[in-house]
PDB file of C-alpha atoms and ligand atoms in Angstrom:
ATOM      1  CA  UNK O   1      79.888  86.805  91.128  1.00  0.00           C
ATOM      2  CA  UNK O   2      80.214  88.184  94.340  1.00  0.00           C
ATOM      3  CA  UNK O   3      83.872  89.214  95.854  1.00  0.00           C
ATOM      4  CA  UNK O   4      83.979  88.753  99.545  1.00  0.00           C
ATOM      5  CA  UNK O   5      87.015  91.588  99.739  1.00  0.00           C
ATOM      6  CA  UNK O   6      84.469  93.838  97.600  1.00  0.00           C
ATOM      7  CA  UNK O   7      82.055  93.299  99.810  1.00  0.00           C
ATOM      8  CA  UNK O   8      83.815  94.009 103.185  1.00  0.00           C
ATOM      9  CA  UNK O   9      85.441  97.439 101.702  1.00  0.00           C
ATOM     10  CA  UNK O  10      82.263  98.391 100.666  1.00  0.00           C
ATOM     11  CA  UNK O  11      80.672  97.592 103.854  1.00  0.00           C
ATOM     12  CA  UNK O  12      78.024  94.881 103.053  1.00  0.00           C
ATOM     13  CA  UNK O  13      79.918  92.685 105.063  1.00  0.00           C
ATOM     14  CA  UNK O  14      81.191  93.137 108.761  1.00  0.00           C
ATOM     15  CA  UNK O  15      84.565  93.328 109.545  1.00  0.00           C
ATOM     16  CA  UNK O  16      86.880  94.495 112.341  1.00  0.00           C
ATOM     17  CA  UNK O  17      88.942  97.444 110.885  1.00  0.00           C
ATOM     18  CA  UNK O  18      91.881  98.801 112.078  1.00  0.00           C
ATOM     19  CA  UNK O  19      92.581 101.239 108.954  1.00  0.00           C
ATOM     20  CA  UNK O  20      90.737 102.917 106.055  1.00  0.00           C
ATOM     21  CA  UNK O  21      91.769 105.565 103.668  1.00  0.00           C
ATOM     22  CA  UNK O  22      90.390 106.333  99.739  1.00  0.00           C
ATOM     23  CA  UNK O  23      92.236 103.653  98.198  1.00  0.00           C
ATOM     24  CA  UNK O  24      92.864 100.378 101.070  1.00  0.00           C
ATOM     25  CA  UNK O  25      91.213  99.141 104.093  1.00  0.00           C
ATOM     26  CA  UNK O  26      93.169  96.901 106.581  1.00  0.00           C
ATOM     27  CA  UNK O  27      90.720  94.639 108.769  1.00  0.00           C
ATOM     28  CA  UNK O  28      91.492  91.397 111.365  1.00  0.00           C
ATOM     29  CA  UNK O  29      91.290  88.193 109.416  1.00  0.00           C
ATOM     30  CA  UNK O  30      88.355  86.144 110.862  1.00  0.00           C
ATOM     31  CA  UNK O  31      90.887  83.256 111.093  1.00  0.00           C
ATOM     32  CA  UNK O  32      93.965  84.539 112.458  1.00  0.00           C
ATOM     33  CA  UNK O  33      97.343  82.517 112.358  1.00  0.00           C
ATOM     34  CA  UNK O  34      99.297  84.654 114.604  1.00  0.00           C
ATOM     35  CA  UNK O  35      98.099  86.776 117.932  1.00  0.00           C
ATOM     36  CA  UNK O  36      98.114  89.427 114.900  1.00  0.00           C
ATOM     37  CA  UNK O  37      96.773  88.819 111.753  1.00  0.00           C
ATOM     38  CA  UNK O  38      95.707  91.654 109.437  1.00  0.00           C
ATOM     39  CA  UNK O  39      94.579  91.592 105.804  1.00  0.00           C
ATOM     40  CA  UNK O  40      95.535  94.911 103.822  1.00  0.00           C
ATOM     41  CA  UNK O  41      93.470  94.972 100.819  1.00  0.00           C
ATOM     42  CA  UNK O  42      93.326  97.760  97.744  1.00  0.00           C
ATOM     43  CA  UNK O  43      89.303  98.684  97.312  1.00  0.00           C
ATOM     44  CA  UNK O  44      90.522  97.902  93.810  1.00  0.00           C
ATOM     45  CA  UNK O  45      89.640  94.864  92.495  1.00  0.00           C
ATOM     46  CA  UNK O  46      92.206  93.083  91.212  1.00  0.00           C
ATOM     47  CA  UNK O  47      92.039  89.320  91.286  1.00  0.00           C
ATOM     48  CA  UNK O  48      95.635  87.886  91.810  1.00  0.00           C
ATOM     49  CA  UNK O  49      99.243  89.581  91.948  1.00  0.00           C
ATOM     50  CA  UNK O  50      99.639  88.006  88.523  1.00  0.00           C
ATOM     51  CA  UNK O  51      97.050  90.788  87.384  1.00  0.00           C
ATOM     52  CA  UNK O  52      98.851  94.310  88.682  1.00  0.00           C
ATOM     53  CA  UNK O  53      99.603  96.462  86.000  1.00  0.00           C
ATOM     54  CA  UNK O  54     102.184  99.145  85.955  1.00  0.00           C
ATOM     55  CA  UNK O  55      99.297 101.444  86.787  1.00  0.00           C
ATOM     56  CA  UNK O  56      98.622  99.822  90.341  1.00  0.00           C
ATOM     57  CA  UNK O  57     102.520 100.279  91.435  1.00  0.00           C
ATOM     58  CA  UNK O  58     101.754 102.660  93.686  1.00  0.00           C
ATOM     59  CA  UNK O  59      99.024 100.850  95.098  1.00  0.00           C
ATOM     60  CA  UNK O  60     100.815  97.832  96.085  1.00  0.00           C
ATOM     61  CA  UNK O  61     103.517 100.240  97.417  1.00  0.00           C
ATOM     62  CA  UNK O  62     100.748 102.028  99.660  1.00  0.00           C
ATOM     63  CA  UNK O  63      99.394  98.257 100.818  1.00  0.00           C
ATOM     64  CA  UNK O  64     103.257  97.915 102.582  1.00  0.00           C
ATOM     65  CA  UNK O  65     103.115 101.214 103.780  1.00  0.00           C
ATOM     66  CA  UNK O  66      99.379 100.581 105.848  1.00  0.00           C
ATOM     67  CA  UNK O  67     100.703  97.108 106.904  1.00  0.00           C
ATOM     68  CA  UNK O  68     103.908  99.364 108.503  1.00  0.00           C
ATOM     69  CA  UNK O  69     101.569 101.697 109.782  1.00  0.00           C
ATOM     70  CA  UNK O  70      99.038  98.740 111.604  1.00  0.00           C
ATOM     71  CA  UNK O  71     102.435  97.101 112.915  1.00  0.00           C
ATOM     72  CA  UNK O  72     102.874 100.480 114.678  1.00  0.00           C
ATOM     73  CA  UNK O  73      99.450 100.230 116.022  1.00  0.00           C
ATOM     74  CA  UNK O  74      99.865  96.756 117.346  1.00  0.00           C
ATOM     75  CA  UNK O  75     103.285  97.414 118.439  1.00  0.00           C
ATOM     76  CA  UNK O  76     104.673  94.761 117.012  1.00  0.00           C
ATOM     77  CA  UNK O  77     106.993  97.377 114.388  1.00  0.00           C
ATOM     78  CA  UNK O  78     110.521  96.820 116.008  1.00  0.00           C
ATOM     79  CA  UNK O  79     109.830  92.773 117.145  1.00  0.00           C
ATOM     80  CA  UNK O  80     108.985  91.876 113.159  1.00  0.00           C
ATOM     81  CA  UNK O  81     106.047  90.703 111.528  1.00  0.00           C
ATOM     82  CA  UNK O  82     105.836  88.631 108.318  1.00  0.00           C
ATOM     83  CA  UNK O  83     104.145  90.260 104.920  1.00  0.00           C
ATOM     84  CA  UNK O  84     102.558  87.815 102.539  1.00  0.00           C
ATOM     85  CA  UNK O  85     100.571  87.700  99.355  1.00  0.00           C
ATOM     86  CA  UNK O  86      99.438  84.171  98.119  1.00  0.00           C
ATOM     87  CA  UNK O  87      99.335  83.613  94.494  1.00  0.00           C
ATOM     88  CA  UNK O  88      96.879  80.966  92.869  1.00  0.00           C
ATOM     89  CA  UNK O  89      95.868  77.602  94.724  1.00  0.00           C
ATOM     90  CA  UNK O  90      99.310  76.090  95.227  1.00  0.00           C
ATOM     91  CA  UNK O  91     100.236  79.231  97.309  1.00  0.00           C
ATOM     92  CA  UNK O  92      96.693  78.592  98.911  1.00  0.00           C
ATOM     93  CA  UNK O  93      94.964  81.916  97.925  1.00  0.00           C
ATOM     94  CA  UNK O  94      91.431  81.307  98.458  1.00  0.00           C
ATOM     95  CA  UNK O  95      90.117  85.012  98.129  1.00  0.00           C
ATOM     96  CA  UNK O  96      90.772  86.252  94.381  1.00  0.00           C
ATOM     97  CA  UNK O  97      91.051  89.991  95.469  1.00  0.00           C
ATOM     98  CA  UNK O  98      94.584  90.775  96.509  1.00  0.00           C
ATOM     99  CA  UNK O  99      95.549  91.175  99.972  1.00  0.00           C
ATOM    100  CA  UNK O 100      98.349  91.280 102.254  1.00  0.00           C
ATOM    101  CA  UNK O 101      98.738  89.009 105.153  1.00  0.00           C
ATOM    102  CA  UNK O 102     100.502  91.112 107.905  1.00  0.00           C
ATOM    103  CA  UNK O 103     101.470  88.725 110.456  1.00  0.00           C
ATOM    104  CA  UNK O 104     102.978  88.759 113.478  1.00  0.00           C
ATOM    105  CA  UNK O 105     103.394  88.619 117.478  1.00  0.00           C
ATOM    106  CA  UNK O 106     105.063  85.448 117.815  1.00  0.00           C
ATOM    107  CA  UNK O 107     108.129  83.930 116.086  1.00  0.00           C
ATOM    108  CA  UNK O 108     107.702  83.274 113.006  1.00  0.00           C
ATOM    109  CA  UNK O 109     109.299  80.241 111.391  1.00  0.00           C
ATOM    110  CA  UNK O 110     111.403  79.376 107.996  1.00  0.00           C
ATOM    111  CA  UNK O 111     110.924  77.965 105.715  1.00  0.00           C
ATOM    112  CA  UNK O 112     107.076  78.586 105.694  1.00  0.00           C
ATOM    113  CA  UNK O 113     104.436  75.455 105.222  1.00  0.00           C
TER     114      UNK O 113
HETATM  115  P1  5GP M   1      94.320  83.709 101.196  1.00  0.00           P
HETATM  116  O1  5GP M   1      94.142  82.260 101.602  1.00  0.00           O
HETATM  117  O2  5GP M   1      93.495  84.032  99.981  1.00  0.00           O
HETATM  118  O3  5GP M   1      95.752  84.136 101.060  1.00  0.00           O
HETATM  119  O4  5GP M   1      93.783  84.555 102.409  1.00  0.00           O
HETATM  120  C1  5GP M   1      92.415  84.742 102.632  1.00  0.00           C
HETATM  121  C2  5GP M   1      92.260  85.089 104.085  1.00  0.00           C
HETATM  122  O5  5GP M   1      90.973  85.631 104.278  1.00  0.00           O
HETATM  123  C3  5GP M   1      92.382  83.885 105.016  1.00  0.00           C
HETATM  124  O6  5GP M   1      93.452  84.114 105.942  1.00  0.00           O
HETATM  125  C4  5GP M   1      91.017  83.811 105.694  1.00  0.00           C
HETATM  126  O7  5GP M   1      91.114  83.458 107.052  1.00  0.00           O
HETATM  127  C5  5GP M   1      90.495  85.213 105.524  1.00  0.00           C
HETATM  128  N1  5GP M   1      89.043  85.297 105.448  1.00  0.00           N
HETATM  129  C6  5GP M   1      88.214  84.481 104.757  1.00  0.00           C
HETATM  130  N2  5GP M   1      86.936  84.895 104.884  1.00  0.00           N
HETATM  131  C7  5GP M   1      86.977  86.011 105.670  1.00  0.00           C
HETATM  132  C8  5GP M   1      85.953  86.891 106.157  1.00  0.00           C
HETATM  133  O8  5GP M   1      84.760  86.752 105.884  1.00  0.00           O
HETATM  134  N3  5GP M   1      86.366  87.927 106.935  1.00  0.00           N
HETATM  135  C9  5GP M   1      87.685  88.118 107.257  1.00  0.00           C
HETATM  136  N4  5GP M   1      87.963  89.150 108.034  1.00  0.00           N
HETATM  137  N5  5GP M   1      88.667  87.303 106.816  1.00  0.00           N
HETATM  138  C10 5GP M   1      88.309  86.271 106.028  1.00  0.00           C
HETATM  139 ZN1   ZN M   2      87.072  92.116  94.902  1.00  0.00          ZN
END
């Protein structure tokens, strides 16, 4: 079955990208819940957090350090932005390919919905 995340880093899909290196590609999520809303996703495919093995530490350590780096970019570093990674439906992951939600340019509220 296809992966849509799969897809985009390999470029059969469009996407607007604001980052890409050997191992992660950071692109605007098509439905965006803040004035910024960027996925960070590993070209990896790895299905849910539940399925990172010691191997891909680094990897979800580099995913933090592109989200920092696209805060920069949007300027939005020193205000705050919100990092999160849903986990299975009750978390309401709907793309099975890991990805950070980097989130930001308004207030953000607590506790989250
Ligand atoms: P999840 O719900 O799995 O945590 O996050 C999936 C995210 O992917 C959602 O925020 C959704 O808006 C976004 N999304 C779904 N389809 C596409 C697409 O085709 N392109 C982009 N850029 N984002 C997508
Ligand atoms: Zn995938």
């Amino acid at each position: 079955m296809k992966c849509l995340f799969c897809e985009i880093a390999e470029k059969k899909l469009p996407a607007r990208i604001l980052f890409e290196d050997v191992h992660a590609i950071a692109f605007e999520d098509v439905y965006p819940q803040a004035p910024v809303h960027v996925l960070v996703v590993p070209k990896k495919h790895i299905s849910t957090s539940l399925e990172i093995n010691p191997d891909d530490n680094w990897l979800v350590g580099h995913l933090f350090q592109i989200a920092n780096t696209v805060a920069g970019q949007k300027g939005i570093a020193e205000r705050g932005f919100r990092l999160v990674m849903n986990t299975n439906p009750e978390s309401g992951q709907t793309v099975f390919h890991i990805h950070l939600h980097m989130l930001g340019g308004r207030v953000m509220h607590w506790p989250p919905g």
